[in-house]
Amino acid sequence: MRIDTGAGSILTDPWVNPAYFASWFPFPDNSQLDWDSLGKTDYLYVSHLHRDHFDHEHLKRFIDKKATVLLPNYPTSELEDELREVGFTRFVKTVSNEVIELDGGLKIMIQSLTSPTDGPIGDSSLWVEYDGIRLLNQNDARPTDLTVFAELGHVHAHMLQFSGAIWYPMVYELPESAKAAFGKQKRDRQFDRTWRYIDDLKASWVFPIAGPPCFLDDELWQFNDIFGDEGNIFPDQSVFLREYRAIGRDNGVVLLPGSVAQLSTEDCTVSHPVPDLDDFFAHKEEHLREYRDRQRTVIDAAKASWHRPEVDVLAELKRRVEPLLEESIYLAKGVGGPIRMDLLADDNDTVAQSIVVDFPEKQVREAADEKVRYRFRFRRSLVESLLASGEVDWVNSLFLSCRFSAARIGQYNEFVYAFFKCLSEERLQYAEGWYDEHERTVDTEDVTLTDRTTGKAWQVQRRCPHLKADLTRFGIADDGTLTCQLHGWRFDLESGRCLTSVGHQLRSQPAEAPVAAE
Ligand code: FES
């Protein structure tokens, strides 16, 4: 998206080339835009380092290096380092939640989220004000609430994520019926969370952005939401509009690549590059098929580059991962057991090698006949490629590619993915420090929530045990279960047990009946 104002333009997250081992492509296709002129921008804002936001090749080729980068405040310097490597030299280093006035009266504020589960250790939102018009590009960031933006005055345009951006539940080896049911739950939760944010901010206009991606490789084609499957987690902008209208709202605005929305304090007028928006979405499958044909050579070339026979996977994993296991306290304890990687031969999908990352023993070794907590099936060439390039974030590469399958015993374990995001000393140290601080912060405030089904009142801790969302805003108690809508985690109110992930006990007890007045 490019935001044009009388005091300059801000280009945000220009993503065009496929991300994550050529699995995600922008939807709809935006490669035909006039990037030479779009790239002549005064400011550049890259919200975070996920590859569907940070497109190295595109930034290098098309974006004017004289642009000033509006930089979120992150605990590691990776985003700045990568932008400098691309060729940018001018930076405005922001402080989270502090408004900055740029030339010509253009005001901006960037909120940075920095928990190990936020993006690649960091995600952010951009607030902009010019000439009395305010805009929040919330992007795919998940702030615990939007109060800090609302307090700066009425927002006219709210851009936010509404679709899925993860591998769950598609990659899990589950019966199709279970996968469909989990997918449907997830799709519903995504919309619930979006409505919650929209209700929080009460902007004049709401723009569904930051997703969904589309999948053009034949191996992943089934992930596109074109089969009428209500368990698909990648609904598109037209589905957003339909669902949003179904809850009685009429201020949703869909943009295609090349659409222009003209915003005033009173109005929003939009022009599109196609004569009929409904017609465009009605022919989505056709669009995807043509897009796939245009990108086939790109996908084939990517696939041909993955195999790196010179890499000894076990030896290299040992060398890189064992020192990190040795230093890890919280992540290793959180994972709590061994994880197995089955590496599949490229040509016939048989298991060529099985390797265990043993968190309690702090070892990487050949797998024995043993029970493991998580078991992943990766194509060996993908792992070779990650090791050859020294990738430190396997979430921002392998996992988001959805090019794997997984099985687990028991609940989701966020520490598993947090660890694979932190395969560098710098990241690991940060994550360990964050969990340490998180653990020590005693959260003493309680609130009362009423169960919507039973009418029973519960006294629970105010902040969600996951990432501290305010449960008076995000918590819904229903039939003995509390759901925090920020990430959809569920807790049994009777026992306080987290039903979504290991650990994360909720403090909860029946609220005392009010003492009758004498
Ligand atoms: S903060 Fe993530 S589920 Fe509550």
Short mmCIF file of C-alpha atoms and ligand atoms in Angstrom, two decimals:
data_model
loop_
_atom_site.label_atom_id
_atom_site.label_comp_id
_atom_site.label_asym_id
_atom_site.label_seq_id
_atom_site.Cartn_x
_atom_site.Cartn_y
_atom_site.Cartn_z
CA MET A 1 0.00 0.00 0.00
CA ARG A 2 1.23 3.50 -0.72
CA ILE A 3 -0.09 6.34 1.39
CA ASP A 4 0.08 9.64 -0.48
CA THR A 5 -0.27 12.87 1.46
CA GLY A 6 0.45 16.55 0.78
CA ALA A 7 3.64 16.11 2.82
CA GLY A 8 5.00 13.05 1.07
CA SER A 9 4.27 9.42 0.32
CA ILE A 10 4.86 6.33 2.45
CA LEU A 11 5.24 2.98 0.74
CA THR A 12 4.38 0.12 3.08
CA ASP A 13 5.42 -3.52 2.85
CA PRO A 14 5.91 -3.79 -0.91
CA TRP A 15 5.74 -7.53 -1.51
CA VAL A 16 5.74 -8.98 -5.03
CA ASN A 17 8.07 -11.99 -5.27
CA PRO A 18 7.12 -15.39 -3.86
CA ALA A 19 8.01 -16.02 -0.23
CA TYR A 20 8.83 -19.13 1.81
CA PHE A 21 10.33 -21.52 -0.72
CA ALA A 22 8.14 -20.21 -3.52
CA SER A 23 4.95 -21.18 -1.76
CA TRP A 24 3.22 -17.86 -0.98
CA PHE A 25 2.37 -15.35 -3.69
CA PRO A 26 0.56 -12.05 -3.22
CA PHE A 27 -3.14 -12.26 -4.03
CA PRO A 28 -4.29 -10.72 -6.31
CA ASP A 29 -1.23 -10.56 -8.57
CA ASN A 30 0.45 -7.17 -8.09
CA SER A 31 3.48 -7.76 -10.30
CA GLN A 32 1.95 -5.81 -13.20
CA LEU A 33 1.79 -2.51 -11.30
CA ASP A 34 4.02 0.34 -12.38
CA TRP A 35 6.64 -0.32 -9.74
CA ASP A 36 9.10 2.15 -11.23
CA SER A 37 6.82 5.01 -10.29
CA LEU A 38 5.40 3.43 -7.12
CA GLY A 39 8.96 2.92 -5.92
CA LYS A 40 9.66 6.65 -6.07
CA THR A 41 8.53 7.23 -2.55
CA ASP A 42 9.56 9.66 0.17
CA TYR A 43 9.27 7.15 2.99
CA LEU A 44 9.43 3.39 3.26
CA TYR A 45 7.84 1.40 6.06
CA VAL A 46 8.55 -2.32 6.35
CA SER A 47 6.53 -3.55 9.28
CA HIS A 48 8.64 -6.63 10.03
CA LEU A 49 10.96 -9.17 8.53
CA HIS A 50 8.47 -11.82 7.46
CA ARG A 51 9.15 -12.50 3.83
CA ASP A 52 5.67 -11.59 2.71
CA HIS A 53 6.42 -8.06 4.00
CA PHE A 54 10.13 -7.76 3.44
CA ASP A 55 10.82 -8.57 -0.22
CA HIS A 56 14.57 -8.21 -0.59
CA GLU A 57 14.65 -8.55 -4.36
CA HIS A 58 11.84 -6.09 -4.94
CA LEU A 59 13.22 -3.50 -2.53
CA LYS A 60 16.59 -3.75 -4.20
CA ARG A 61 15.31 -3.41 -7.72
CA PHE A 62 12.44 -0.96 -7.53
CA ILE A 63 12.42 1.15 -4.39
CA ASP A 64 14.23 4.47 -4.42
CA LYS A 65 17.18 4.22 -2.04
CA LYS A 66 16.81 7.91 -1.22
CA ALA A 67 13.58 7.05 0.59
CA THR A 68 13.70 7.54 4.35
CA VAL A 69 12.95 4.36 6.22
CA LEU A 70 10.47 4.61 9.12
CA LEU A 71 11.98 1.99 11.38
CA PRO A 72 10.09 0.14 14.13
CA ASN A 73 11.90 -0.22 17.42
CA TYR A 74 12.92 -3.88 17.67
CA PRO A 75 15.17 -5.66 20.16
CA THR A 76 17.53 -6.89 17.46
CA SER A 77 18.94 -4.82 14.61
CA GLU A 78 18.14 -7.40 11.91
CA LEU A 79 15.51 -5.33 10.10
CA GLU A 80 17.77 -2.29 9.92
CA ASP A 81 20.75 -4.44 8.92
CA GLU A 82 18.83 -6.05 6.07
CA LEU A 83 17.50 -2.71 4.85
CA ARG A 84 21.01 -1.24 4.90
CA GLU A 85 22.24 -4.28 3.01
CA VAL A 86 19.60 -3.57 0.34
CA GLY A 87 20.96 -0.03 0.04
CA PHE A 88 18.87 2.25 2.28
CA THR A 89 20.86 4.77 4.29
CA ARG A 90 18.29 7.19 5.72
CA PHE A 91 16.43 6.06 8.80
CA VAL A 92 13.98 7.57 11.24
CA LYS A 93 14.32 5.33 14.29
CA THR A 94 11.02 5.43 16.07
CA VAL A 95 10.19 4.72 19.70
CA SER A 96 7.18 2.48 20.15
CA ASN A 97 3.97 4.44 20.80
CA GLU A 98 5.60 7.86 20.39
CA VAL A 99 4.27 10.25 17.75
CA ILE A 100 6.90 11.81 15.47
CA GLU A 101 6.26 14.87 13.34
CA LEU A 102 8.00 14.66 9.96
CA ASP A 103 8.40 17.48 7.43
CA GLY A 104 5.29 19.29 6.27
CA GLY A 105 3.13 18.35 9.25
CA LEU A 106 3.03 14.63 8.52
CA LYS A 107 2.75 12.73 11.80
CA ILE A 108 3.48 9.08 12.30
CA MET A 109 3.60 6.62 15.16
CA ILE A 110 4.80 3.04 15.04
CA GLN A 111 3.84 0.54 17.68
CA SER A 112 6.32 -2.31 17.94
CA LEU A 113 5.40 -5.67 19.40
CA THR A 114 8.39 -7.60 20.58
CA SER A 115 7.46 -10.89 22.19
CA PRO A 116 9.14 -14.02 20.80
CA THR A 117 5.79 -14.98 19.31
CA ASP A 118 5.30 -11.67 17.44
CA GLY A 119 6.38 -12.18 13.86
CA PRO A 120 10.10 -12.92 13.50
CA ILE A 121 10.66 -11.40 16.98
CA GLY A 122 8.88 -8.22 16.11
CA ASP A 123 5.79 -6.99 14.29
CA SER A 124 4.39 -3.49 14.12
CA SER A 125 1.56 -1.15 13.13
CA LEU A 126 1.82 2.29 11.55
CA TRP A 127 -0.43 5.21 12.49
CA VAL A 128 -0.42 8.25 10.22
CA GLU A 129 -2.02 11.69 10.54
CA TYR A 130 -2.08 14.40 7.92
CA ASP A 131 -4.41 17.37 7.59
CA GLY A 132 -6.82 16.01 10.20
CA ILE A 133 -7.14 12.58 8.55
CA ARG A 134 -5.91 9.58 10.52
CA LEU A 135 -5.10 6.11 9.34
CA LEU A 136 -3.98 2.97 11.12
CA ASN A 137 -2.22 0.30 9.11
CA GLN A 138 -2.46 -2.41 11.76
CA ASN A 139 -1.25 -4.93 9.26
CA ASP A 140 -0.96 -8.44 10.69
CA ALA A 141 0.19 -7.18 14.11
CA ARG A 142 -1.78 -8.29 17.16
CA PRO A 143 -1.65 -5.57 19.79
CA THR A 144 -3.41 -6.44 23.03
CA ASP A 145 -5.65 -3.44 22.46
CA LEU A 146 -5.87 -0.36 20.27
CA THR A 147 -6.39 2.22 23.02
CA VAL A 148 -3.12 3.98 22.33
CA PHE A 149 -4.24 4.70 18.75
CA ALA A 150 -7.83 5.57 19.68
CA GLU A 151 -6.56 8.13 22.17
CA LEU A 152 -4.88 10.10 19.37
CA GLY A 153 -8.26 10.97 17.89
CA HIS A 154 -10.87 9.40 15.65
CA VAL A 155 -9.31 7.13 13.02
CA HIS A 156 -10.74 7.41 9.51
CA ALA A 157 -9.14 4.35 7.89
CA HIS A 158 -8.36 1.11 9.67
CA MET A 159 -6.39 -1.46 7.64
CA LEU A 160 -6.10 -4.88 9.22
CA GLN A 161 -5.59 -8.58 8.70
CA PHE A 162 -8.60 -10.85 8.60
CA SER A 163 -7.36 -14.03 6.91
CA GLY A 164 -5.00 -16.82 7.95
CA ALA A 165 -1.21 -16.71 7.70
CA ILE A 166 -0.06 -19.97 9.22
CA TRP A 167 0.32 -23.68 8.54
CA TYR A 168 -2.33 -24.85 11.00
CA PRO A 169 -4.23 -27.10 10.65
CA MET A 170 -3.41 -28.04 7.06
CA VAL A 171 -0.02 -29.65 7.64
CA TYR A 172 -1.09 -31.81 10.58
CA GLU A 173 -1.50 -35.49 9.93
CA LEU A 174 -5.09 -35.75 11.05
CA PRO A 175 -8.23 -37.32 9.61
CA GLU A 176 -9.70 -34.98 7.00
CA SER A 177 -12.86 -34.48 9.07
CA ALA A 178 -10.84 -33.31 12.09
CA LYS A 179 -8.76 -31.00 9.92
CA ALA A 180 -11.91 -29.49 8.44
CA ALA A 181 -13.39 -28.94 11.92
CA PHE A 182 -10.20 -27.30 13.25
CA GLY A 183 -9.96 -25.20 10.11
CA LYS A 184 -13.52 -23.99 10.51
CA GLN A 185 -12.87 -23.08 14.15
CA LYS A 186 -9.79 -21.18 13.12
CA ARG A 187 -11.52 -19.35 10.28
CA ASP A 188 -14.31 -18.28 12.67
CA ARG A 189 -11.79 -17.16 15.28
CA GLN A 190 -9.91 -15.06 12.72
CA PHE A 191 -13.10 -13.19 11.90
CA ASP A 192 -14.04 -12.82 15.59
CA ARG A 193 -10.67 -11.29 16.33
CA THR A 194 -11.00 -8.92 13.37
CA TRP A 195 -14.46 -7.76 14.54
CA ARG A 196 -13.04 -7.21 17.99
CA TYR A 197 -10.28 -4.93 16.71
CA ILE A 198 -12.72 -3.07 14.47
CA ASP A 199 -15.06 -2.52 17.42
CA ASP A 200 -12.15 -1.32 19.52
CA LEU A 201 -11.11 1.39 17.09
CA LYS A 202 -14.45 2.35 15.53
CA ALA A 203 -12.84 3.84 12.44
CA SER A 204 -14.94 5.40 9.70
CA TRP A 205 -13.70 2.90 7.08
CA VAL A 206 -12.29 -0.58 7.39
CA PHE A 207 -9.91 -2.07 4.82
CA PRO A 208 -9.19 -5.82 4.85
CA ILE A 209 -5.49 -6.16 3.99
CA ALA A 210 -2.44 -8.30 4.78
CA GLY A 211 -3.77 -11.46 3.28
CA PRO A 212 -4.60 -13.98 2.17
CA PRO A 213 -1.62 -15.23 0.18
CA CYS A 214 -2.23 -17.60 -2.70
CA PHE A 215 -0.46 -20.83 -3.54
CA LEU A 216 0.57 -21.41 -7.14
CA ASP A 217 2.70 -24.53 -6.89
CA ASP A 218 0.61 -27.59 -7.82
CA GLU A 219 1.75 -29.26 -4.59
CA LEU A 220 0.05 -26.53 -2.54
CA TRP A 221 -2.83 -25.58 -4.85
CA GLN A 222 -5.37 -27.13 -2.47
CA PHE A 223 -4.71 -24.39 0.12
CA ASN A 224 -6.41 -21.77 -2.05
CA ASP A 225 -9.91 -20.93 -0.90
CA ILE A 226 -11.60 -21.87 -4.19
CA PHE A 227 -13.22 -25.17 -3.28
CA GLY A 228 -16.07 -23.94 -1.08
CA ASP A 229 -14.39 -25.48 1.95
CA GLU A 230 -15.49 -23.75 5.15
CA GLY A 231 -12.43 -25.21 6.91
CA ASN A 232 -10.08 -23.22 4.64
CA ILE A 233 -8.21 -20.63 6.71
CA PHE A 234 -7.44 -18.31 3.77
CA PRO A 235 -10.73 -16.52 3.01
CA ASP A 236 -10.26 -13.58 0.65
CA GLN A 237 -11.36 -9.94 0.74
CA SER A 238 -14.75 -10.69 -0.84
CA VAL A 239 -15.50 -13.21 1.90
CA PHE A 240 -14.51 -10.61 4.48
CA LEU A 241 -16.99 -8.18 2.97
CA ARG A 242 -19.76 -10.78 2.94
CA GLU A 243 -19.18 -11.78 6.56
CA TYR A 244 -18.81 -8.16 7.63
CA ARG A 245 -22.11 -7.26 5.99
CA ALA A 246 -23.69 -10.27 7.68
CA ILE A 247 -22.98 -8.69 11.07
CA GLY A 248 -24.67 -5.50 9.89
CA ARG A 249 -21.68 -3.38 8.85
CA ASP A 250 -21.39 -1.40 5.66
CA ASN A 251 -18.09 0.50 6.01
CA GLY A 252 -15.78 -2.19 4.59
CA VAL A 253 -13.64 -1.18 1.61
CA VAL A 254 -11.87 -3.76 -0.55
CA LEU A 255 -8.78 -2.71 -2.50
CA LEU A 256 -7.15 -4.56 -5.38
CA PRO A 257 -3.61 -3.89 -6.59
CA GLY A 258 -4.00 -0.62 -8.47
CA SER A 259 -7.13 0.54 -6.60
CA VAL A 260 -7.06 4.10 -5.30
CA ALA A 261 -9.00 5.18 -2.22
CA GLN A 262 -9.40 8.92 -1.75
CA LEU A 263 -9.92 9.69 1.89
CA SER A 264 -11.34 12.76 3.60
CA THR A 265 -12.67 13.24 7.11
CA GLU A 266 -16.17 12.76 5.72
CA ASP A 267 -15.83 10.39 2.84
CA CYS A 268 -13.96 7.59 1.08
CA THR A 269 -14.21 7.24 -2.69
CA VAL A 270 -12.56 4.33 -4.46
CA SER A 271 -11.61 3.56 -8.03
CA HIS A 272 -10.58 0.08 -9.11
CA PRO A 273 -8.48 -1.25 -12.00
CA VAL A 274 -11.35 -3.61 -12.97
CA PRO A 275 -14.87 -2.61 -14.01
CA ASP A 276 -16.60 -4.87 -11.50
CA LEU A 277 -15.16 -6.05 -8.19
CA ASP A 278 -17.73 -8.82 -7.69
CA ASP A 279 -16.98 -10.13 -11.14
CA PHE A 280 -13.25 -10.18 -10.38
CA PHE A 281 -13.75 -12.36 -7.29
CA ALA A 282 -16.29 -14.55 -9.09
CA HIS A 283 -13.46 -15.44 -11.50
CA LYS A 284 -10.84 -15.98 -8.83
CA GLU A 285 -9.94 -19.48 -9.92
CA GLU A 286 -9.32 -18.28 -13.47
CA HIS A 287 -7.12 -15.46 -12.15
CA LEU A 288 -5.13 -17.98 -10.11
CA ARG A 289 -4.69 -20.39 -13.03
CA GLU A 290 -3.37 -17.66 -15.31
CA TYR A 291 -1.15 -16.34 -12.50
CA ARG A 292 0.18 -19.88 -11.98
CA ASP A 293 1.06 -20.20 -15.65
CA ARG A 294 2.98 -16.92 -15.51
CA GLN A 295 4.90 -18.04 -12.43
CA ARG A 296 5.64 -21.65 -13.30
CA THR A 297 9.22 -21.02 -14.39
CA VAL A 298 9.87 -19.06 -11.17
CA ILE A 299 8.65 -21.97 -9.07
CA ASP A 300 10.65 -24.51 -11.08
CA ALA A 301 13.83 -22.45 -10.77
CA ALA A 302 13.35 -22.13 -7.01
CA LYS A 303 12.86 -25.86 -6.62
CA ALA A 304 15.99 -26.60 -8.61
CA SER A 305 18.06 -24.50 -6.18
CA TRP A 306 17.13 -26.20 -2.92
CA HIS A 307 19.19 -29.40 -3.05
CA ARG A 308 22.64 -28.81 -1.51
CA PRO A 309 24.38 -32.18 -1.50
CA GLU A 310 27.48 -30.78 0.18
CA VAL A 311 25.56 -30.28 3.45
CA ASP A 312 25.85 -33.04 6.06
CA VAL A 313 22.53 -32.33 7.77
CA LEU A 314 23.15 -34.14 11.06
CA ALA A 315 26.66 -32.74 11.53
CA GLU A 316 25.57 -29.22 10.63
CA LEU A 317 22.51 -29.32 12.89
CA LYS A 318 24.66 -30.57 15.74
CA ARG A 319 27.14 -27.79 15.19
CA ARG A 320 24.52 -25.07 15.10
CA VAL A 321 21.80 -26.26 17.46
CA GLU A 322 23.62 -27.97 20.33
CA PRO A 323 25.30 -24.77 21.64
CA LEU A 324 21.88 -23.08 21.62
CA LEU A 325 20.27 -25.99 23.48
CA GLU A 326 23.04 -25.74 26.01
CA GLU A 327 22.20 -22.08 26.70
CA SER A 328 18.46 -22.44 26.65
CA ILE A 329 16.56 -22.62 29.91
CA TYR A 330 13.01 -21.43 29.22
CA LEU A 331 12.62 -22.59 25.65
CA ALA A 332 14.16 -26.00 26.38
CA LYS A 333 11.99 -26.43 29.46
CA GLY A 334 8.94 -25.25 27.54
CA VAL A 335 9.45 -27.79 24.76
CA GLY A 336 10.12 -30.38 27.42
CA GLY A 337 10.85 -33.42 25.22
CA PRO A 338 12.52 -34.66 22.07
CA ILE A 339 11.42 -33.53 18.61
CA ARG A 340 11.99 -35.70 15.57
CA MET A 341 12.63 -34.56 12.02
CA ASP A 342 12.07 -37.14 9.34
CA LEU A 343 13.93 -36.04 6.25
CA LEU A 344 12.29 -37.21 3.05
CA ALA A 345 14.21 -38.07 -0.09
CA ASP A 346 13.29 -35.61 -2.85
CA ASP A 347 12.46 -38.15 -5.48
CA ASN A 348 10.27 -40.68 -3.69
CA ASP A 349 9.08 -39.20 -0.37
CA THR A 350 10.57 -42.05 1.69
CA VAL A 351 12.27 -41.23 4.98
CA ALA A 352 15.99 -40.94 4.21
CA GLN A 353 17.14 -39.96 7.69
CA SER A 354 15.55 -39.31 11.09
CA ILE A 355 17.12 -36.80 13.44
CA VAL A 356 16.10 -35.94 16.98
CA VAL A 357 16.56 -32.62 18.69
CA ASP A 358 16.53 -33.72 22.30
CA PHE A 359 15.70 -30.70 24.43
CA PRO A 360 16.04 -32.32 27.89
CA GLU A 361 19.35 -33.96 26.95
CA LYS A 362 20.47 -30.93 24.91
CA GLN A 363 21.60 -33.08 22.03
CA VAL A 364 21.05 -33.48 18.31
CA ARG A 365 21.36 -37.12 17.25
CA GLU A 366 20.07 -39.90 15.02
CA ALA A 367 16.57 -40.91 16.09
CA ALA A 368 16.15 -44.09 18.10
CA ASP A 369 12.91 -46.00 18.46
CA GLU A 370 11.44 -43.50 20.92
CA LYS A 371 8.37 -41.46 21.74
CA VAL A 372 8.59 -37.83 20.70
CA ARG A 373 6.43 -34.81 21.41
CA TYR A 374 6.46 -33.43 17.87
CA ARG A 375 7.39 -35.18 14.67
CA PHE A 376 8.01 -33.21 11.47
CA ARG A 377 8.40 -34.51 7.94
CA PHE A 378 10.57 -32.17 5.90
CA ARG A 379 11.94 -32.61 2.44
CA ARG A 380 15.64 -33.09 2.94
CA SER A 381 16.57 -30.54 0.27
CA LEU A 382 14.69 -27.80 2.14
CA VAL A 383 16.69 -28.45 5.30
CA GLU A 384 19.92 -28.57 3.28
CA SER A 385 19.03 -25.21 1.80
CA LEU A 386 18.36 -23.67 5.24
CA LEU A 387 21.62 -24.96 6.63
CA ALA A 388 23.62 -23.88 3.58
CA SER A 389 22.29 -20.31 3.85
CA GLY A 390 22.63 -20.15 7.65
CA GLU A 391 18.94 -19.31 8.12
CA VAL A 392 18.27 -18.34 11.75
CA ASP A 393 14.47 -18.35 11.52
CA TRP A 394 12.90 -21.57 10.31
CA VAL A 395 9.42 -20.19 10.91
CA ASN A 396 10.12 -17.37 8.46
CA SER A 397 11.19 -19.90 5.84
CA LEU A 398 10.36 -23.56 6.25
CA PHE A 399 7.29 -23.58 8.50
CA LEU A 400 5.44 -20.78 6.74
CA SER A 401 6.11 -22.51 3.43
CA CYS A 402 3.59 -25.17 4.52
CA ARG A 403 5.86 -27.61 2.68
CA PHE A 404 5.94 -30.15 5.50
CA SER A 405 3.69 -32.32 7.60
CA ALA A 406 3.54 -32.63 11.35
CA ALA A 407 2.17 -34.82 14.10
CA ARG A 408 2.20 -34.18 17.82
CA ILE A 409 1.23 -35.81 21.04
CA GLY A 410 -0.88 -33.53 23.19
CA GLN A 411 -1.39 -29.83 22.88
CA TYR A 412 0.18 -27.16 20.75
CA ASN A 413 3.50 -26.06 22.16
CA GLU A 414 4.47 -22.50 21.29
CA PHE A 415 8.03 -23.04 22.55
CA VAL A 416 8.75 -25.48 19.73
CA TYR A 417 8.19 -22.82 17.09
CA ALA A 418 9.75 -20.08 19.22
CA PHE A 419 12.94 -22.16 19.39
CA PHE A 420 13.08 -22.71 15.63
CA LYS A 421 12.72 -18.95 15.22
CA CYS A 422 15.74 -18.34 17.40
CA LEU A 423 18.59 -20.23 15.78
CA SER A 424 21.10 -17.53 16.52
CA GLU A 425 22.79 -16.45 19.70
CA GLU A 426 21.26 -12.98 19.53
CA ARG A 427 17.70 -14.19 19.08
CA LEU A 428 17.97 -16.98 21.62
CA GLN A 429 19.33 -14.66 24.28
CA TYR A 430 16.52 -12.20 23.64
CA ALA A 431 13.81 -14.87 23.82
CA GLU A 432 15.25 -16.37 27.01
CA GLY A 433 15.37 -12.93 28.60
CA TRP A 434 11.80 -12.18 27.52
CA TYR A 435 10.41 -15.40 29.02
CA ASP A 436 12.40 -14.80 32.17
CA GLU A 437 10.87 -11.36 32.63
CA HIS A 438 7.42 -12.60 31.64
CA GLU A 439 7.61 -15.34 34.24
CA ARG A 440 8.61 -12.93 36.99
CA THR A 441 5.89 -10.40 36.32
CA VAL A 442 3.24 -11.30 38.82
CA ASP A 443 -0.14 -10.44 37.47
CA THR A 444 -2.30 -9.78 40.47
CA GLU A 445 -5.36 -8.02 39.13
CA ASP A 446 -8.55 -10.08 38.84
CA VAL A 447 -11.79 -9.33 37.02
CA THR A 448 -15.22 -10.94 36.96
CA LEU A 449 -16.55 -12.51 33.78
CA THR A 450 -19.99 -14.00 33.37
CA ASP A 451 -20.47 -17.27 31.51
CA ARG A 452 -22.77 -16.58 28.55
CA THR A 453 -24.36 -20.01 28.69
CA THR A 454 -24.65 -20.80 32.38
CA GLY A 455 -24.85 -17.25 33.76
CA LYS A 456 -22.26 -18.20 36.39
CA ALA A 457 -19.78 -15.48 37.40
CA TRP A 458 -16.03 -16.24 37.46
CA GLN A 459 -13.20 -14.36 39.03
CA VAL A 460 -10.21 -14.63 36.69
CA GLN A 461 -6.89 -12.88 36.25
CA ARG A 462 -7.30 -9.80 34.10
CA ARG A 463 -4.43 -10.52 31.73
CA CYS A 464 -4.43 -13.60 29.51
CA PRO A 465 -1.72 -16.10 30.56
CA HIS A 466 -0.62 -16.33 26.93
CA LEU A 467 0.47 -12.82 25.92
CA LYS A 468 -1.38 -10.70 28.47
CA ALA A 469 -4.38 -9.58 26.43
CA ASP A 470 -6.94 -7.77 28.56
CA LEU A 471 -9.59 -10.41 29.18
CA THR A 472 -12.26 -7.80 29.86
CA ARG A 473 -11.94 -7.02 26.14
CA PHE A 474 -10.84 -10.28 24.58
CA GLY A 475 -12.20 -12.89 27.02
CA ILE A 476 -15.45 -14.71 26.36
CA ALA A 477 -16.74 -17.21 28.94
CA ASP A 478 -19.00 -19.79 27.45
CA ASP A 479 -20.18 -23.09 28.87
CA GLY A 480 -17.34 -23.40 31.37
CA THR A 481 -14.62 -22.37 28.92
CA LEU A 482 -12.88 -19.03 28.62
CA THR A 483 -11.70 -18.11 25.13
CA CYS A 484 -9.24 -15.27 24.65
CA GLN A 485 -10.03 -13.94 21.21
CA LEU A 486 -6.61 -12.44 20.59
CA HIS A 487 -5.14 -15.76 19.52
CA GLY A 488 -8.10 -17.99 20.30
CA TRP A 489 -6.56 -19.80 23.27
CA ARG A 490 -9.05 -21.61 25.54
CA PHE A 491 -9.03 -22.24 29.29
CA ASP A 492 -11.13 -24.49 31.48
CA LEU A 493 -12.66 -22.14 34.05
CA GLU A 494 -13.15 -24.82 36.70
CA SER A 495 -9.52 -25.97 36.79
CA GLY A 496 -7.79 -23.01 35.09
CA ARG A 497 -6.10 -25.47 32.74
CA CYS A 498 -5.10 -24.14 29.33
CA LEU A 499 -6.82 -26.28 26.68
CA THR A 500 -4.76 -24.93 23.79
CA SER A 501 -1.15 -25.20 24.83
CA VAL A 502 0.97 -26.76 27.54
CA GLY A 503 1.50 -24.61 30.65
CA HIS A 504 -0.18 -21.19 30.84
CA GLN A 505 -2.44 -21.92 33.83
CA LEU A 506 -5.24 -19.37 34.31
CA ARG A 507 -6.06 -18.13 37.82
CA SER A 508 -9.78 -18.66 38.06
CA GLN A 509 -12.44 -19.38 40.69
CA PRO A 510 -16.17 -18.90 41.02
CA ALA A 511 -16.85 -15.26 41.88
CA GLU A 512 -18.15 -14.85 45.40
CA ALA A 513 -21.83 -14.15 45.59
CA PRO A 514 -22.43 -10.53 46.54
CA VAL A 515 -23.09 -10.17 50.25
CA ALA A 516 -26.76 -9.37 50.77
CA ALA A 517 -27.38 -5.97 52.30
CA GLU A 518 -28.67 -6.26 55.84
S1 FES B 1 -3.07 -13.23 24.48
FE1 FES B 1 -2.90 -14.85 23.07
S2 FES B 1 -4.70 -16.00 23.49
FE2 FES B 1 -4.76 -14.42 24.94
#
